[in-house]
């Protein structure tokens, strides 16, 4: 009887220890998520004036087609009056690129998906590993940073560009991409915007795929308008988890948003493919449906 009592006491102690460990882990995880969220909320407010990622002020100020939404070009000008380089544009589309570059000189743009919690700066490193483990301020960070593939052009003119981000608790980073498994969510959030100092692009989501390493969703390098690129777009449309009925055009570039999914095999990625629909030029502040 004494042995049974001692065993019961040990089991209760072990259970209490496990509960304490789990509670501490989730409490620490909650605090880390809250701190990370607060950091990006502060960054968003400082550099865009947004208090909430779904305010859509960046997008709305331009897509409303109102002239002069407060956009400023304060870079150095050459003899023709044009800004000499993208790096010298201090502010456009309501975003302070100057402030962002002071935090990280590898900032190339901003991504926003209306209706989701996704509204983040985009960086581009020398490889596709560094920003998986470093923050926007280049500090070691499990949350990483949303980043453009190292092999892509920072002006998003490649036929196929990639943006990567972690699937983090608390709907941080690219976690909300996994909600595109639900067709209803896609219907509510069918487009995403990428903003650079020079232009703002609107992409229409045409395919949502759980993609393996050999998926055409990870192929790139085709020429715009080529039969190979056209075939790739056709395959991606066919591989979609549901039909979006969005028509693709091989003369338009696409961007693929990539994250992981804890329910999937470690080599499977959640991918959201968007085809360029509209472009707004910084200087003209007008929409252009051609590249």
PDB file of C-alpha atoms in Angstrom:
ATOM      1  CA  UNK A   1       0.000   0.000   0.000  1.00  0.00           C
ATOM      2  CA  UNK A   2       2.871   2.366   0.852  1.00  0.00           C
ATOM      3  CA  UNK A   3       4.451   1.711  -2.562  1.00  0.00           C
ATOM      4  CA  UNK A   4       1.165   2.529  -4.312  1.00  0.00           C
ATOM      5  CA  UNK A   5       0.824   5.730  -2.286  1.00  0.00           C
ATOM      6  CA  UNK A   6       4.383   6.796  -3.144  1.00  0.00           C
ATOM      7  CA  UNK A   7       3.781   6.061  -6.816  1.00  0.00           C
ATOM      8  CA  UNK A   8       0.623   8.143  -6.780  1.00  0.00           C
ATOM      9  CA  UNK A   9       2.467  11.044  -5.139  1.00  0.00           C
ATOM     10  CA  UNK A  10       5.218  10.829  -7.780  1.00  0.00           C
ATOM     11  CA  UNK A  11       2.678  10.788 -10.595  1.00  0.00           C
ATOM     12  CA  UNK A  12       0.855  13.800  -9.171  1.00  0.00           C
ATOM     13  CA  UNK A  13       4.178  15.631  -8.805  1.00  0.00           C
ATOM     14  CA  UNK A  14       5.132  14.813 -12.374  1.00  0.00           C
ATOM     15  CA  UNK A  15       1.731  15.968 -13.637  1.00  0.00           C
ATOM     16  CA  UNK A  16       2.033  19.229 -11.721  1.00  0.00           C
ATOM     17  CA  UNK A  17       5.526  19.735 -13.108  1.00  0.00           C
ATOM     18  CA  UNK A  18       4.274  19.118 -16.646  1.00  0.00           C
ATOM     19  CA  UNK A  19       1.394  21.536 -16.166  1.00  0.00           C
ATOM     20  CA  UNK A  20       3.781  24.166 -14.815  1.00  0.00           C
ATOM     21  CA  UNK A  21       6.143  23.671 -17.763  1.00  0.00           C
ATOM     22  CA  UNK A  22       3.331  23.857 -20.325  1.00  0.00           C
ATOM     23  CA  UNK A  23       1.844  26.896 -18.607  1.00  0.00           C
ATOM     24  CA  UNK A  24       5.216  28.637 -18.550  1.00  0.00           C
ATOM     25  CA  UNK A  25       5.821  27.770 -22.202  1.00  0.00           C
ATOM     26  CA  UNK A  26       2.494  29.154 -23.365  1.00  0.00           C
ATOM     27  CA  UNK A  27       2.821  32.222 -21.158  1.00  0.00           C
ATOM     28  CA  UNK A  28       6.280  32.902 -22.574  1.00  0.00           C
ATOM     29  CA  UNK A  29       5.006  32.279 -26.111  1.00  0.00           C
ATOM     30  CA  UNK A  30       2.103  34.665 -25.534  1.00  0.00           C
ATOM     31  CA  UNK A  31       4.398  37.397 -24.223  1.00  0.00           C
ATOM     32  CA  UNK A  32       6.832  36.948 -27.125  1.00  0.00           C
ATOM     33  CA  UNK A  33       3.991  37.158 -29.645  1.00  0.00           C
ATOM     34  CA  UNK A  34       2.575  40.244 -27.976  1.00  0.00           C
ATOM     35  CA  UNK A  35       5.988  41.940 -27.929  1.00  0.00           C
ATOM     36  CA  UNK A  36       6.563  41.132 -31.607  1.00  0.00           C
ATOM     37  CA  UNK A  37       3.106  42.398 -32.521  1.00  0.00           C
ATOM     38  CA  UNK A  38       3.685  45.615 -30.606  1.00  0.00           C
ATOM     39  CA  UNK A  39       7.017  46.131 -32.367  1.00  0.00           C
ATOM     40  CA  UNK A  40       5.442  45.880 -35.806  1.00  0.00           C
ATOM     41  CA  UNK A  41       2.443  47.975 -34.764  1.00  0.00           C
ATOM     42  CA  UNK A  42       4.859  50.727 -33.735  1.00  0.00           C
ATOM     43  CA  UNK A  43       6.842  50.355 -36.959  1.00  0.00           C
ATOM     44  CA  UNK A  44       3.671  50.464 -39.045  1.00  0.00           C
ATOM     45  CA  UNK A  45       2.428  53.575 -37.283  1.00  0.00           C
ATOM     46  CA  UNK A  46       5.776  55.345 -37.521  1.00  0.00           C
ATOM     47  CA  UNK A  47       6.393  54.597 -41.199  1.00  0.00           C
ATOM     48  CA  UNK A  48       2.872  54.573 -42.666  1.00  0.00           C
ATOM     49  CA  UNK A  49       0.610  56.289 -40.174  1.00  0.00           C
ATOM     50  CA  UNK A  50      -1.469  53.105 -39.832  1.00  0.00           C
ATOM     51  CA  UNK A  51      -2.712  52.096 -36.401  1.00  0.00           C
ATOM     52  CA  UNK A  52      -4.142  48.798 -37.624  1.00  0.00           C
ATOM     53  CA  UNK A  53      -2.944  46.515 -40.439  1.00  0.00           C
ATOM     54  CA  UNK A  54      -6.481  46.453 -41.860  1.00  0.00           C
ATOM     55  CA  UNK A  55      -6.905  50.232 -41.974  1.00  0.00           C
ATOM     56  CA  UNK A  56      -5.887  50.068 -45.652  1.00  0.00           C
ATOM     57  CA  UNK A  57      -4.798  53.706 -45.618  1.00  0.00           C
ATOM     58  CA  UNK A  58      -1.832  52.959 -47.881  1.00  0.00           C
ATOM     59  CA  UNK A  59      -3.971  51.239 -50.468  1.00  0.00           C
ATOM     60  CA  UNK A  60      -7.027  53.436 -50.130  1.00  0.00           C
ATOM     61  CA  UNK A  61      -5.070  56.668 -50.562  1.00  0.00           C
ATOM     62  CA  UNK A  62      -3.954  55.561 -54.013  1.00  0.00           C
ATOM     63  CA  UNK A  63      -6.736  53.352 -55.313  1.00  0.00           C
ATOM     64  CA  UNK A  64      -9.273  56.095 -54.609  1.00  0.00           C
ATOM     65  CA  UNK A  65      -7.612  57.776 -57.639  1.00  0.00           C
ATOM     66  CA  UNK A  66      -7.595  61.121 -55.865  1.00  0.00           C
ATOM     67  CA  UNK A  67      -4.766  63.355 -56.946  1.00  0.00           C
ATOM     68  CA  UNK A  68      -2.032  64.200 -54.469  1.00  0.00           C
ATOM     69  CA  UNK A  69      -2.703  61.991 -51.474  1.00  0.00           C
ATOM     70  CA  UNK A  70       0.184  63.642 -49.635  1.00  0.00           C
ATOM     71  CA  UNK A  71       2.762  61.731 -51.618  1.00  0.00           C
ATOM     72  CA  UNK A  72       6.191  63.331 -51.539  1.00  0.00           C
ATOM     73  CA  UNK A  73       9.345  62.820 -53.544  1.00  0.00           C
ATOM     74  CA  UNK A  74      12.252  64.325 -51.710  1.00  0.00           C
ATOM     75  CA  UNK A  75      15.195  62.616 -53.344  1.00  0.00           C
ATOM     76  CA  UNK A  76      18.020  64.221 -55.250  1.00  0.00           C
ATOM     77  CA  UNK A  77      17.173  65.138 -58.819  1.00  0.00           C
ATOM     78  CA  UNK A  78      19.267  65.015 -61.945  1.00  0.00           C
ATOM     79  CA  UNK A  79      19.356  67.707 -64.631  1.00  0.00           C
ATOM     80  CA  UNK A  80      16.095  66.494 -66.169  1.00  0.00           C
ATOM     81  CA  UNK A  81      14.287  66.847 -62.859  1.00  0.00           C
ATOM     82  CA  UNK A  82      13.834  63.102 -62.360  1.00  0.00           C
ATOM     83  CA  UNK A  83      14.725  61.359 -59.146  1.00  0.00           C
ATOM     84  CA  UNK A  84      18.081  59.759 -59.893  1.00  0.00           C
ATOM     85  CA  UNK A  85      17.480  56.408 -58.186  1.00  0.00           C
ATOM     86  CA  UNK A  86      14.918  54.407 -56.266  1.00  0.00           C
ATOM     87  CA  UNK A  87      17.143  54.492 -53.201  1.00  0.00           C
ATOM     88  CA  UNK A  88      16.781  58.280 -52.965  1.00  0.00           C
ATOM     89  CA  UNK A  89      12.989  58.353 -52.806  1.00  0.00           C
ATOM     90  CA  UNK A  90      12.310  59.301 -49.231  1.00  0.00           C
ATOM     91  CA  UNK A  91       8.519  59.028 -49.231  1.00  0.00           C
ATOM     92  CA  UNK A  92       5.839  57.753 -51.604  1.00  0.00           C
ATOM     93  CA  UNK A  93       2.408  56.147 -51.373  1.00  0.00           C
ATOM     94  CA  UNK A  94       2.176  57.293 -47.756  1.00  0.00           C
ATOM     95  CA  UNK A  95       5.230  55.258 -46.725  1.00  0.00           C
ATOM     96  CA  UNK A  96       8.388  56.772 -45.284  1.00  0.00           C
ATOM     97  CA  UNK A  97      11.103  54.797 -47.059  1.00  0.00           C
ATOM     98  CA  UNK A  98      13.669  57.043 -45.434  1.00  0.00           C
ATOM     99  CA  UNK A  99      12.641  55.881 -41.946  1.00  0.00           C
ATOM    100  CA  UNK A 100      12.517  52.249 -43.062  1.00  0.00           C
ATOM    101  CA  UNK A 101      15.983  52.393 -44.625  1.00  0.00           C
ATOM    102  CA  UNK A 102      17.392  53.831 -41.408  1.00  0.00           C
ATOM    103  CA  UNK A 103      16.161  50.672 -39.688  1.00  0.00           C
ATOM    104  CA  UNK A 104      17.271  48.350 -42.492  1.00  0.00           C
ATOM    105  CA  UNK A 105      18.966  49.376 -45.735  1.00  0.00           C
ATOM    106  CA  UNK A 106      17.743  46.168 -47.415  1.00  0.00           C
ATOM    107  CA  UNK A 107      14.078  47.203 -47.401  1.00  0.00           C
ATOM    108  CA  UNK A 108      12.626  46.879 -50.913  1.00  0.00           C
ATOM    109  CA  UNK A 109       8.895  47.294 -50.366  1.00  0.00           C
ATOM    110  CA  UNK A 110       5.780  46.726 -48.323  1.00  0.00           C
ATOM    111  CA  UNK A 111       3.090  44.029 -48.595  1.00  0.00           C
ATOM    112  CA  UNK A 112      -0.521  44.497 -47.583  1.00  0.00           C
ATOM    113  CA  UNK A 113      -3.453  42.084 -47.883  1.00  0.00           C
ATOM    114  CA  UNK A 114      -6.722  43.893 -47.143  1.00  0.00           C
ATOM    115  CA  UNK A 115      -8.925  41.968 -44.741  1.00  0.00           C
ATOM    116  CA  UNK A 116      -6.037  40.167 -43.047  1.00  0.00           C
ATOM    117  CA  UNK A 117      -3.393  41.017 -40.447  1.00  0.00           C
ATOM    118  CA  UNK A 118      -0.709  41.072 -43.136  1.00  0.00           C
ATOM    119  CA  UNK A 119       0.836  44.513 -43.516  1.00  0.00           C
ATOM    120  CA  UNK A 120       4.629  44.381 -43.285  1.00  0.00           C
ATOM    121  CA  UNK A 121       7.807  45.783 -44.771  1.00  0.00           C
ATOM    122  CA  UNK A 122       9.625  43.526 -47.225  1.00  0.00           C
ATOM    123  CA  UNK A 123      13.408  43.068 -47.238  1.00  0.00           C
ATOM    124  CA  UNK A 124      15.781  41.237 -49.557  1.00  0.00           C
ATOM    125  CA  UNK A 125      18.899  39.530 -48.246  1.00  0.00           C
ATOM    126  CA  UNK A 126      21.907  38.054 -49.966  1.00  0.00           C
ATOM    127  CA  UNK A 127      20.434  34.576 -49.490  1.00  0.00           C
ATOM    128  CA  UNK A 128      17.121  32.959 -48.530  1.00  0.00           C
ATOM    129  CA  UNK A 129      18.217  31.973 -45.023  1.00  0.00           C
ATOM    130  CA  UNK A 130      19.230  35.097 -43.131  1.00  0.00           C
ATOM    131  CA  UNK A 131      15.780  36.676 -42.753  1.00  0.00           C
ATOM    132  CA  UNK A 132      14.233  33.417 -41.648  1.00  0.00           C
ATOM    133  CA  UNK A 133      16.032  34.025 -38.354  1.00  0.00           C
ATOM    134  CA  UNK A 134      16.501  37.805 -38.170  1.00  0.00           C
ATOM    135  CA  UNK A 135      14.146  40.701 -37.546  1.00  0.00           C
ATOM    136  CA  UNK A 136      13.679  43.854 -39.590  1.00  0.00           C
ATOM    137  CA  UNK A 137      16.385  45.410 -37.375  1.00  0.00           C
ATOM    138  CA  UNK A 138      18.761  42.482 -38.176  1.00  0.00           C
ATOM    139  CA  UNK A 139      18.568  41.008 -34.696  1.00  0.00           C
ATOM    140  CA  UNK A 140      18.267  37.274 -34.041  1.00  0.00           C
ATOM    141  CA  UNK A 141      14.537  36.601 -34.025  1.00  0.00           C
ATOM    142  CA  UNK A 142      12.439  33.441 -34.409  1.00  0.00           C
ATOM    143  CA  UNK A 143       9.732  35.492 -36.134  1.00  0.00           C
ATOM    144  CA  UNK A 144      12.052  36.435 -38.980  1.00  0.00           C
ATOM    145  CA  UNK A 145      11.002  39.038 -41.543  1.00  0.00           C
ATOM    146  CA  UNK A 146       8.952  38.959 -44.731  1.00  0.00           C
ATOM    147  CA  UNK A 147      11.544  38.770 -47.504  1.00  0.00           C
ATOM    148  CA  UNK A 148      11.842  38.735 -51.282  1.00  0.00           C
ATOM    149  CA  UNK A 149      13.734  35.820 -52.810  1.00  0.00           C
ATOM    150  CA  UNK A 150      17.426  36.630 -53.174  1.00  0.00           C
ATOM    151  CA  UNK A 151      17.343  35.767 -56.876  1.00  0.00           C
ATOM    152  CA  UNK A 152      14.476  38.117 -57.677  1.00  0.00           C
ATOM    153  CA  UNK A 153      14.618  41.672 -58.981  1.00  0.00           C
ATOM    154  CA  UNK A 154      13.618  44.213 -56.331  1.00  0.00           C
ATOM    155  CA  UNK A 155      11.297  45.985 -58.806  1.00  0.00           C
ATOM    156  CA  UNK A 156       9.122  42.847 -59.087  1.00  0.00           C
ATOM    157  CA  UNK A 157       9.464  42.768 -62.871  1.00  0.00           C
ATOM    158  CA  UNK A 158      10.560  39.107 -62.996  1.00  0.00           C
ATOM    159  CA  UNK A 159       7.959  36.750 -64.401  1.00  0.00           C
ATOM    160  CA  UNK A 160       7.873  34.986 -61.028  1.00  0.00           C
ATOM    161  CA  UNK A 161       8.833  36.555 -57.696  1.00  0.00           C
ATOM    162  CA  UNK A 162       8.635  34.967 -54.231  1.00  0.00           C
ATOM    163  CA  UNK A 163       7.845  36.430 -50.823  1.00  0.00           C
ATOM    164  CA  UNK A 164       8.563  34.237 -47.800  1.00  0.00           C
ATOM    165  CA  UNK A 165       7.336  34.514 -44.219  1.00  0.00           C
ATOM    166  CA  UNK A 166       6.893  32.340 -41.151  1.00  0.00           C
ATOM    167  CA  UNK A 167       3.580  30.925 -39.963  1.00  0.00           C
ATOM    168  CA  UNK A 168       3.590  32.327 -36.418  1.00  0.00           C
ATOM    169  CA  UNK A 169       1.072  32.127 -33.586  1.00  0.00           C
ATOM    170  CA  UNK A 170      -1.085  35.169 -33.009  1.00  0.00           C
ATOM    171  CA  UNK A 171      -1.612  35.646 -36.757  1.00  0.00           C
ATOM    172  CA  UNK A 172       1.874  37.095 -37.043  1.00  0.00           C
ATOM    173  CA  UNK A 173       3.852  37.304 -40.292  1.00  0.00           C
ATOM    174  CA  UNK A 174       2.321  35.016 -42.968  1.00  0.00           C
ATOM    175  CA  UNK A 175       0.140  32.914 -40.627  1.00  0.00           C
ATOM    176  CA  UNK A 176      -3.049  34.178 -42.286  1.00  0.00           C
ATOM    177  CA  UNK A 177      -2.026  32.666 -45.613  1.00  0.00           C
ATOM    178  CA  UNK A 178      -3.193  29.311 -44.237  1.00  0.00           C
ATOM    179  CA  UNK A 179      -6.717  30.674 -44.025  1.00  0.00           C
ATOM    180  CA  UNK A 180      -6.773  30.559 -47.820  1.00  0.00           C
ATOM    181  CA  UNK A 181      -7.464  26.853 -47.441  1.00  0.00           C
ATOM    182  CA  UNK A 182     -11.039  28.055 -47.003  1.00  0.00           C
ATOM    183  CA  UNK A 183     -12.615  29.263 -50.225  1.00  0.00           C
ATOM    184  CA  UNK A 184     -14.801  31.679 -48.289  1.00  0.00           C
ATOM    185  CA  UNK A 185     -11.717  33.440 -46.941  1.00  0.00           C
ATOM    186  CA  UNK A 186     -10.375  33.771 -50.479  1.00  0.00           C
ATOM    187  CA  UNK A 187     -13.656  35.341 -51.589  1.00  0.00           C
ATOM    188  CA  UNK A 188     -13.272  37.933 -48.832  1.00  0.00           C
ATOM    189  CA  UNK A 189      -9.578  38.639 -49.537  1.00  0.00           C
ATOM    190  CA  UNK A 190      -8.958  38.018 -53.264  1.00  0.00           C
ATOM    191  CA  UNK A 191      -6.099  40.484 -53.848  1.00  0.00           C
ATOM    192  CA  UNK A 192      -2.846  41.665 -52.303  1.00  0.00           C
ATOM    193  CA  UNK A 193      -0.735  44.779 -52.801  1.00  0.00           C
ATOM    194  CA  UNK A 194       3.013  45.210 -53.013  1.00  0.00           C
ATOM    195  CA  UNK A 195       4.297  48.745 -52.697  1.00  0.00           C
ATOM    196  CA  UNK A 196       7.785  49.873 -53.720  1.00  0.00           C
ATOM    197  CA  UNK A 197       9.204  53.412 -53.682  1.00  0.00           C
ATOM    198  CA  UNK A 198       8.474  53.693 -57.422  1.00  0.00           C
ATOM    199  CA  UNK A 199       5.213  51.799 -57.905  1.00  0.00           C
ATOM    200  CA  UNK A 200       2.346  50.013 -56.232  1.00  0.00           C
ATOM    201  CA  UNK A 201       1.169  46.691 -57.656  1.00  0.00           C
ATOM    202  CA  UNK A 202      -2.152  44.922 -57.192  1.00  0.00           C
ATOM    203  CA  UNK A 203      -2.118  41.142 -57.631  1.00  0.00           C
ATOM    204  CA  UNK A 204      -5.230  39.031 -58.100  1.00  0.00           C
ATOM    205  CA  UNK A 205      -5.008  35.621 -56.442  1.00  0.00           C
ATOM    206  CA  UNK A 206      -5.603  32.928 -59.065  1.00  0.00           C
ATOM    207  CA  UNK A 207      -4.334  29.797 -57.295  1.00  0.00           C
ATOM    208  CA  UNK A 208      -3.989  28.500 -53.736  1.00  0.00           C
ATOM    209  CA  UNK A 209      -1.802  25.432 -53.501  1.00  0.00           C
ATOM    210  CA  UNK A 210      -0.219  23.105 -50.966  1.00  0.00           C
ATOM    211  CA  UNK A 211       2.991  22.773 -52.927  1.00  0.00           C
ATOM    212  CA  UNK A 212       5.762  20.198 -52.759  1.00  0.00           C
ATOM    213  CA  UNK A 213       9.357  20.785 -53.792  1.00  0.00           C
ATOM    214  CA  UNK A 214       8.677  19.666 -57.369  1.00  0.00           C
ATOM    215  CA  UNK A 215       5.596  21.818 -57.824  1.00  0.00           C
ATOM    216  CA  UNK A 216       5.555  24.235 -60.786  1.00  0.00           C
ATOM    217  CA  UNK A 217       4.783  26.797 -58.105  1.00  0.00           C
ATOM    218  CA  UNK A 218       8.505  26.948 -57.297  1.00  0.00           C
ATOM    219  CA  UNK A 219       9.744  27.220 -60.872  1.00  0.00           C
ATOM    220  CA  UNK A 220      11.012  30.564 -62.098  1.00  0.00           C
ATOM    221  CA  UNK A 221      13.115  32.203 -64.781  1.00  0.00           C
ATOM    222  CA  UNK A 222      10.685  31.954 -67.698  1.00  0.00           C
ATOM    223  CA  UNK A 223      10.344  34.921 -70.037  1.00  0.00           C
ATOM    224  CA  UNK A 224       7.137  36.908 -69.931  1.00  0.00           C
ATOM    225  CA  UNK A 225       4.912  35.930 -72.837  1.00  0.00           C
ATOM    226  CA  UNK A 226       6.731  32.646 -73.431  1.00  0.00           C
ATOM    227  CA  UNK A 227       4.903  29.370 -73.918  1.00  0.00           C
ATOM    228  CA  UNK A 228       6.786  27.906 -70.935  1.00  0.00           C
ATOM    229  CA  UNK A 229       5.480  30.650 -68.633  1.00  0.00           C
ATOM    230  CA  UNK A 230       1.980  30.320 -70.046  1.00  0.00           C
ATOM    231  CA  UNK A 231       2.108  26.582 -69.344  1.00  0.00           C
ATOM    232  CA  UNK A 232       3.264  27.246 -65.781  1.00  0.00           C
ATOM    233  CA  UNK A 233       0.293  29.531 -65.158  1.00  0.00           C
ATOM    234  CA  UNK A 234      -2.055  26.891 -66.558  1.00  0.00           C
ATOM    235  CA  UNK A 235      -0.602  24.220 -64.276  1.00  0.00           C
ATOM    236  CA  UNK A 236      -0.878  26.426 -61.211  1.00  0.00           C
ATOM    237  CA  UNK A 237      -4.511  27.230 -61.987  1.00  0.00           C
ATOM    238  CA  UNK A 238      -5.181  23.512 -62.344  1.00  0.00           C
ATOM    239  CA  UNK A 239      -3.406  22.700 -59.070  1.00  0.00           C
ATOM    240  CA  UNK A 240      -5.436  25.191 -57.046  1.00  0.00           C
ATOM    241  CA  UNK A 241      -7.352  23.819 -54.049  1.00  0.00           C
ATOM    242  CA  UNK A 242     -10.469  25.400 -55.561  1.00  0.00           C
ATOM    243  CA  UNK A 243     -11.315  27.255 -58.729  1.00  0.00           C
ATOM    244  CA  UNK A 244     -10.889  31.021 -58.532  1.00  0.00           C
ATOM    245  CA  UNK A 245     -11.996  31.637 -62.136  1.00  0.00           C
ATOM    246  CA  UNK A 246      -9.311  34.298 -62.452  1.00  0.00           C
ATOM    247  CA  UNK A 247      -7.912  34.504 -65.984  1.00  0.00           C
ATOM    248  CA  UNK A 248      -4.140  34.604 -66.171  1.00  0.00           C
ATOM    249  CA  UNK A 249      -2.082  36.443 -68.777  1.00  0.00           C
ATOM    250  CA  UNK A 250       1.450  35.312 -69.642  1.00  0.00           C
ATOM    251  CA  UNK A 251       2.425  38.915 -70.383  1.00  0.00           C
ATOM    252  CA  UNK A 252       1.919  39.764 -66.684  1.00  0.00           C
ATOM    253  CA  UNK A 253       4.291  38.758 -63.853  1.00  0.00           C
ATOM    254  CA  UNK A 254       3.159  36.822 -60.819  1.00  0.00           C
ATOM    255  CA  UNK A 255       4.162  36.804 -57.173  1.00  0.00           C
ATOM    256  CA  UNK A 256       3.927  33.744 -54.931  1.00  0.00           C
ATOM    257  CA  UNK A 257       3.507  34.119 -51.163  1.00  0.00           C
ATOM    258  CA  UNK A 258       5.025  31.199 -49.257  1.00  0.00           C
ATOM    259  CA  UNK A 259       4.697  29.943 -45.684  1.00  0.00           C
ATOM    260  CA  UNK A 260       4.635  26.633 -43.800  1.00  0.00           C
ATOM    261  CA  UNK A 261       1.663  24.799 -42.333  1.00  0.00           C
ATOM    262  CA  UNK A 262       2.030  22.742 -39.161  1.00  0.00           C
ATOM    263  CA  UNK A 263      -0.537  20.233 -40.405  1.00  0.00           C
ATOM    264  CA  UNK A 264       1.384  19.497 -43.601  1.00  0.00           C
ATOM    265  CA  UNK A 265       4.530  17.509 -44.327  1.00  0.00           C
ATOM    266  CA  UNK A 266       7.672  19.528 -43.533  1.00  0.00           C
ATOM    267  CA  UNK A 267       8.475  19.697 -47.250  1.00  0.00           C
ATOM    268  CA  UNK A 268       5.017  20.996 -48.202  1.00  0.00           C
ATOM    269  CA  UNK A 269       4.406  24.736 -48.271  1.00  0.00           C
ATOM    270  CA  UNK A 270       1.247  26.802 -48.370  1.00  0.00           C
ATOM    271  CA  UNK A 271       1.526  28.941 -51.498  1.00  0.00           C
ATOM    272  CA  UNK A 272      -0.731  31.749 -52.675  1.00  0.00           C
ATOM    273  CA  UNK A 273      -0.171  32.753 -56.303  1.00  0.00           C
ATOM    274  CA  UNK A 274      -1.142  36.214 -57.559  1.00  0.00           C
ATOM    275  CA  UNK A 275      -1.074  37.593 -61.106  1.00  0.00           C
ATOM    276  CA  UNK A 276      -0.505  41.314 -61.693  1.00  0.00           C
ATOM    277  CA  UNK A 277      -3.745  43.189 -62.262  1.00  0.00           C
ATOM    278  CA  UNK A 278      -2.976  46.901 -61.847  1.00  0.00           C
ATOM    279  CA  UNK A 279       0.030  49.178 -61.383  1.00  0.00           C
ATOM    280  CA  UNK A 280       0.137  52.682 -59.912  1.00  0.00           C
ATOM    281  CA  UNK A 281       3.086  54.905 -60.779  1.00  0.00           C
ATOM    282  CA  UNK A 282       4.565  57.116 -58.058  1.00  0.00           C
ATOM    283  CA  UNK A 283       4.797  60.239 -60.191  1.00  0.00           C
ATOM    284  CA  UNK A 284       1.608  59.928 -62.189  1.00  0.00           C
ATOM    285  CA  UNK A 285      -0.508  58.469 -59.361  1.00  0.00           C
ATOM    286  CA  UNK A 286      -2.566  56.786 -62.080  1.00  0.00           C
ATOM    287  CA  UNK A 287      -3.514  53.198 -62.683  1.00  0.00           C
ATOM    288  CA  UNK A 288      -1.885  51.272 -65.514  1.00  0.00           C
ATOM    289  CA  UNK A 289      -3.123  47.790 -66.330  1.00  0.00           C
ATOM    290  CA  UNK A 290      -0.135  46.951 -68.508  1.00  0.00           C
ATOM    291  CA  UNK A 291       3.417  46.214 -67.410  1.00  0.00           C
TER     292      UNK A 291
END
